[in-house]
Short mmCIF file of C-alpha atoms in Angstrom, two decimals:
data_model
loop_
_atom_site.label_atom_id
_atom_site.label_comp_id
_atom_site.label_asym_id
_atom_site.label_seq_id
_atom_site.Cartn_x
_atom_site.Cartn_y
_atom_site.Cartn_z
CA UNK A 1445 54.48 72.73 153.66
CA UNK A 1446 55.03 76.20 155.00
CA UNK A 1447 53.85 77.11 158.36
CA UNK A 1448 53.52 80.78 157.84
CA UNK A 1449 54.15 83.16 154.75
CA UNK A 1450 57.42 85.02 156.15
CA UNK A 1451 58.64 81.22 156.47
CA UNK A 1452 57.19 80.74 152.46
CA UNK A 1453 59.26 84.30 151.69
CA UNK A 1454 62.60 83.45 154.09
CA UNK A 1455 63.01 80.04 151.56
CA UNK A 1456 62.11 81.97 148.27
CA UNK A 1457 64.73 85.04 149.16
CA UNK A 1458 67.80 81.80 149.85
CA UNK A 1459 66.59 79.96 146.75
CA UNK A 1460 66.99 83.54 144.14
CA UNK A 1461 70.41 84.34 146.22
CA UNK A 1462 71.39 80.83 145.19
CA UNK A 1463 70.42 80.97 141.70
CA UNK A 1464 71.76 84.46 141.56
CA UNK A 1465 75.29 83.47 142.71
CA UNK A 1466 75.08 80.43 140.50
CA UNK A 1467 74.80 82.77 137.75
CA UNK A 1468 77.46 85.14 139.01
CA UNK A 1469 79.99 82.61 139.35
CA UNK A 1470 78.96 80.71 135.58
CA UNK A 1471 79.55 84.28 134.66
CA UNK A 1472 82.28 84.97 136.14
CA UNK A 1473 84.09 81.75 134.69
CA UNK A 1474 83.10 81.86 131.39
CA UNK A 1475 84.80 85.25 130.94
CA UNK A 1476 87.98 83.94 132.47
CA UNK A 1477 87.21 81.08 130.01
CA UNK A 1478 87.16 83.32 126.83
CA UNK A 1479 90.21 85.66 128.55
CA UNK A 1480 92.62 82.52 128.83
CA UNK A 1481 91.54 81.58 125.45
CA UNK A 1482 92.26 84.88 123.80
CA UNK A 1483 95.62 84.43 125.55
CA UNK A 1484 96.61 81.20 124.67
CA UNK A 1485 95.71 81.87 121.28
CA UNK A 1486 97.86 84.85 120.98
CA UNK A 1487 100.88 83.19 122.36
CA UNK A 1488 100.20 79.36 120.48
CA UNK A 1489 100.94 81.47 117.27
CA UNK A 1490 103.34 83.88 117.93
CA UNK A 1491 105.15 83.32 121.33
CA UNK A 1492 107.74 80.85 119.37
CA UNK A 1493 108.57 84.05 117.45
CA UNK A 1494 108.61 86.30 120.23
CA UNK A 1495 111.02 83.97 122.07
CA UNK A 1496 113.75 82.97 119.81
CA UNK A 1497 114.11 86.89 119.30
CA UNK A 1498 114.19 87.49 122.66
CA UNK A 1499 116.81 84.69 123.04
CA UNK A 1500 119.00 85.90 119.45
CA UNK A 1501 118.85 89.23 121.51
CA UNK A 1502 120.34 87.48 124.57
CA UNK A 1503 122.72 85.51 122.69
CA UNK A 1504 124.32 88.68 120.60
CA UNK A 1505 124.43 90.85 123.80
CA UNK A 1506 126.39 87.93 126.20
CA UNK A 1507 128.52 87.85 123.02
CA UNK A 1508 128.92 91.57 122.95
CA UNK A 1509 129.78 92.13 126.40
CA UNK A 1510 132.54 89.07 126.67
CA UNK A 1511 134.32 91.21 123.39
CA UNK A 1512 133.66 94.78 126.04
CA UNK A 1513 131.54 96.31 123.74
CA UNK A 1514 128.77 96.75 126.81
CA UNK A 1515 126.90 99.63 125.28
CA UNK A 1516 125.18 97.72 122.41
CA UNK A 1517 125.09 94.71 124.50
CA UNK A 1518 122.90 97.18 126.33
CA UNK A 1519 120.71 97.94 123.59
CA UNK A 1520 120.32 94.07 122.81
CA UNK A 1521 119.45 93.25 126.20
CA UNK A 1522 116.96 96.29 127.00
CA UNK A 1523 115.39 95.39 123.92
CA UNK A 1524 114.95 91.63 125.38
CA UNK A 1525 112.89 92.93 128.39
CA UNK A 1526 110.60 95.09 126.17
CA UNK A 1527 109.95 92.24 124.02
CA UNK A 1528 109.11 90.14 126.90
CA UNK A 1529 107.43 92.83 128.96
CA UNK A 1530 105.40 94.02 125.81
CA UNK A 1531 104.94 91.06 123.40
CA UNK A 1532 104.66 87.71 125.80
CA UNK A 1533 103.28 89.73 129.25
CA UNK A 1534 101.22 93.13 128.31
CA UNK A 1535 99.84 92.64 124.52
CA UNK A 1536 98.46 88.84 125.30
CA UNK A 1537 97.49 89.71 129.23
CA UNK A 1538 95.49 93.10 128.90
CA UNK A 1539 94.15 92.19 125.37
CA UNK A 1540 92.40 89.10 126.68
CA UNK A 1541 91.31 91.04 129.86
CA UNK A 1542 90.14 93.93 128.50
CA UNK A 1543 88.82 91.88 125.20
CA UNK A 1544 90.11 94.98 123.01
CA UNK A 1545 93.26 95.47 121.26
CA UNK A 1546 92.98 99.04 120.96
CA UNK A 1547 92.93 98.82 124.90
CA UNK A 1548 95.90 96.51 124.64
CA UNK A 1549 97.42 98.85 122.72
CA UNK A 1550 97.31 101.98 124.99
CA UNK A 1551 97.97 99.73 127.86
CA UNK A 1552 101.08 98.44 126.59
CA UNK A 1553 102.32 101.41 125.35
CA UNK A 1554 101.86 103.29 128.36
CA UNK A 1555 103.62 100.49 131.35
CA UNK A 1556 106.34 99.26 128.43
CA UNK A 1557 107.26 103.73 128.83
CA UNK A 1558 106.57 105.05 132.03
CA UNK A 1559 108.47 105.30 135.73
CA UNK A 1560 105.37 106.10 137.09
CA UNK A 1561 104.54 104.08 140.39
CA UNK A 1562 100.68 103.85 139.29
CA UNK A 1563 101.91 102.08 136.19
CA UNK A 1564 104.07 100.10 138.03
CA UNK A 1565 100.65 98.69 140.37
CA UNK A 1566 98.60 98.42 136.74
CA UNK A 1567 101.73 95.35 136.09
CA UNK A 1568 101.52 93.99 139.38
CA UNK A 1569 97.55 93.84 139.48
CA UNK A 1570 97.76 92.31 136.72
CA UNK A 1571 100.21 89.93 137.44
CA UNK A 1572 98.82 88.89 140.74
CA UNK A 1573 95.62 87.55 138.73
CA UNK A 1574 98.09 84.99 137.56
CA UNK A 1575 99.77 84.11 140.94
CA UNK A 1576 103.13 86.41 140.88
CA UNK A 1577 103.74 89.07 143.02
CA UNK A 1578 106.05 91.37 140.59
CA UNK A 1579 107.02 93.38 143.63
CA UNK A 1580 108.58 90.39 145.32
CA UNK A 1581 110.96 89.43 142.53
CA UNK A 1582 114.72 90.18 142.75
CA UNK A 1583 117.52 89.52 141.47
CA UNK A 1584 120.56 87.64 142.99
CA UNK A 1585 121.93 90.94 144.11
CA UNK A 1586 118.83 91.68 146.30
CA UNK A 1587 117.85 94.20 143.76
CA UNK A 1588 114.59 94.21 142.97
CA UNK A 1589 113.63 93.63 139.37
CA UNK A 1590 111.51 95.99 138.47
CA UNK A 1591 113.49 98.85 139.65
CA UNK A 1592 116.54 97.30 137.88
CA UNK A 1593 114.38 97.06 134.43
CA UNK A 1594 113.73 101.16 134.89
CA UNK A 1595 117.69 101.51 135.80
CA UNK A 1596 118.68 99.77 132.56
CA UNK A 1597 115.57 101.45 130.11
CA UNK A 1598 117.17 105.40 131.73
CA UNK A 1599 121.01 103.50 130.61
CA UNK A 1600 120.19 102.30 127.32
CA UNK A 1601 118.24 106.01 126.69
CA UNK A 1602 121.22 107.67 127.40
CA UNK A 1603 123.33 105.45 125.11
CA UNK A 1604 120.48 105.53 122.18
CA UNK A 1605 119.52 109.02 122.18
CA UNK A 1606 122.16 111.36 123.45
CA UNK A 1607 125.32 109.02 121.81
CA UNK A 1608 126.66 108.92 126.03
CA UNK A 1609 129.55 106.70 127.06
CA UNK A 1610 129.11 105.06 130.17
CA UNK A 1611 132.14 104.69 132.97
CA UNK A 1612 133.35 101.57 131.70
CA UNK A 1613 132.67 99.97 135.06
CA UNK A 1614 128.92 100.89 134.95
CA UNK A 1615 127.99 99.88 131.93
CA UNK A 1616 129.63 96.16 132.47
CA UNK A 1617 127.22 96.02 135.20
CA UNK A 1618 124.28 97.13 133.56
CA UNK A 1619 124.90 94.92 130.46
CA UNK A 1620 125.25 92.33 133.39
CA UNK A 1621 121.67 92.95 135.27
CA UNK A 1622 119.88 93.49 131.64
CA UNK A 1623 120.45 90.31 130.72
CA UNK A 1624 119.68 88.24 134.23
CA UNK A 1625 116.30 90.36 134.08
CA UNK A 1626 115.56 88.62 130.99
CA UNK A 1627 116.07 85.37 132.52
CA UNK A 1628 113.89 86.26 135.56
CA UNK A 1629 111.13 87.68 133.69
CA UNK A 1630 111.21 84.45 131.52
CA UNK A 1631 111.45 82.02 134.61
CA UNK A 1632 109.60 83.81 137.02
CA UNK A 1633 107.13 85.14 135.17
CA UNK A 1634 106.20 84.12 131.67
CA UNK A 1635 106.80 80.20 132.16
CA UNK A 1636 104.46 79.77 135.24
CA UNK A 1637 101.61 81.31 133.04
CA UNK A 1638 102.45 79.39 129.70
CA UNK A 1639 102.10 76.22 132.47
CA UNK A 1640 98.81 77.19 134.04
CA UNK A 1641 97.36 77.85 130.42
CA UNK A 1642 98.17 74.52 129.31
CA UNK A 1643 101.68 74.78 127.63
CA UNK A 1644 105.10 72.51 128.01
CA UNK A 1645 107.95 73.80 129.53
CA UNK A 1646 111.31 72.06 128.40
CA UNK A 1647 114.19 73.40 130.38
CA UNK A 1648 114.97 77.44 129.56
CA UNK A 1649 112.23 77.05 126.86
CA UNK A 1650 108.26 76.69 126.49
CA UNK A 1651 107.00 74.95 123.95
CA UNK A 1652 104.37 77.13 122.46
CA UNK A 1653 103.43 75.07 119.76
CA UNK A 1654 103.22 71.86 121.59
CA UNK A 1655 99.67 72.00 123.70
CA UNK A 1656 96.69 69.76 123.24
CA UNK A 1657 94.71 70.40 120.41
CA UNK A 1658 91.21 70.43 122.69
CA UNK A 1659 93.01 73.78 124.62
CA UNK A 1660 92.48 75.95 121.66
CA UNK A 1661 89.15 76.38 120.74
CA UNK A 1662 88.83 78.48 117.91
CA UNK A 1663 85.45 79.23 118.72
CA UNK A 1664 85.56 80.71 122.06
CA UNK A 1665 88.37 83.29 121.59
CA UNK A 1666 86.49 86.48 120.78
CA UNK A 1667 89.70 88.55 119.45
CA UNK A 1668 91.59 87.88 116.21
CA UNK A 1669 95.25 88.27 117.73
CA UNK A 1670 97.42 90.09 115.38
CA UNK A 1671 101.16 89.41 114.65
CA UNK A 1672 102.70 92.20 117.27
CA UNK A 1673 105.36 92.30 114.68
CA UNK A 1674 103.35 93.32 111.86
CA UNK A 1675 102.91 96.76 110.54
CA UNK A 1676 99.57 97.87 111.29
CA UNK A 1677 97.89 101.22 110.33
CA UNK A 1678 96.46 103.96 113.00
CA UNK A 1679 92.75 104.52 113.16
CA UNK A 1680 92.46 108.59 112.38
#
């Protein structure tokens, strides 16, 4: 029994803030439920793919640079980190965050291709949902990685697109750094997410295929992931 009506009122307002924050939070984590399932759906059918290119790209360009040819190991190992960056990080993380590919797409497009600092905090952000701080990961030089990453993209540009020889001594060292970004992007970055969403990490390698059946529920993911390595046609 209620002694007064403001005492009557006092209990009703703390009984809808409960039920409202109940709501909030069942909210709250069934959208992170259907996010992690759009993303473990992506990468249960295509990060095997994704990874033993990345890997063939790793292999040719350590091969490549032990014979001295560093520019096209260069070009392999750039095009590791953008595969990694784009196809295992930005395409499966933003689309199942955002809950649009088109989104996804501009996203991806815009981080994978851009110096910009603000672009750079979009990564991180996003990251730091998943328990990495981006901005604290260097590698054994000190260097920080994502400034090395930028460093090698401007290299392998120059090489690519203007034809440019670099000092023989510089490009040995970026051929070098490529390729141990890789490796910390893969280590650092991509495995402790495949973990935390449920897949088995053997090693240098994740097991994308091998994951308990009751993780991917068909049901809940809301967007069809398509093959990132597919041809796909632009909406006019």
């Amino acid at each position: 029994m209620y002694e007064d009506c403001d005492e009557y009122l006092m209990d009703e307002y703390y009984n809808n803030l409960g039920q409202q924050q109940y709501e909030e939070e069942f909210l709250d984590g069934s959208l992170k439920r259907i996010q992690e399932s759009n993303i473990r759906e992506y990468l249960w059918r295509f990060g095997k793919d994704i990874e033993q290119r990345v890997s063939e790209c790793i292999r040719q360009a350590l091969e490549l640079h032990d014979l001295g040819y560093y520019g096209p190991a260069i070009v392999l190992s750039s095009t590791a980190i953008e595969m990694v960056l784009g196809y295992l990080l930005l395409r499966p993380l933003v689309q199942g965050a955002v809950l649009s590919e088109e989104w996804a797409d501009i996203l991806v497009e815009r981080i994978s291709n851009s110096r910009r600092l603000a672009d750079f905090k979009i990564l991180q952000r996003i990251l730091m949902k998943w328990g990495i701080d981006l901005k604290n990961l260097c590698l054994a030089s000190g260097a920080g990685l994502w400034s090395t990453m930028m460093s090698v993209r401007e290299k392998r540009n120059r090489v690519v697109h203007r034809g440019e020889l670099l000092p023989t001594a510089e490009s040995m060292m970026v051929s070098k750094v490529s390729v141990e970004s890789v490796r910390i992007l893969l280590a650092e970055v991509v495995q402790p997410i495949a973990v935390t969403l449920g897949f088995k990490v053997i090693g240098e390698y994740i097991e994308w295929d091998d994951i308990d059946e009751g993780q991917i529920d068909i049901r809940k993911h809301i967007i069809e992931p398509n093959n990132p390595f597919a041809e796909r046609k632009k909406s006019n």
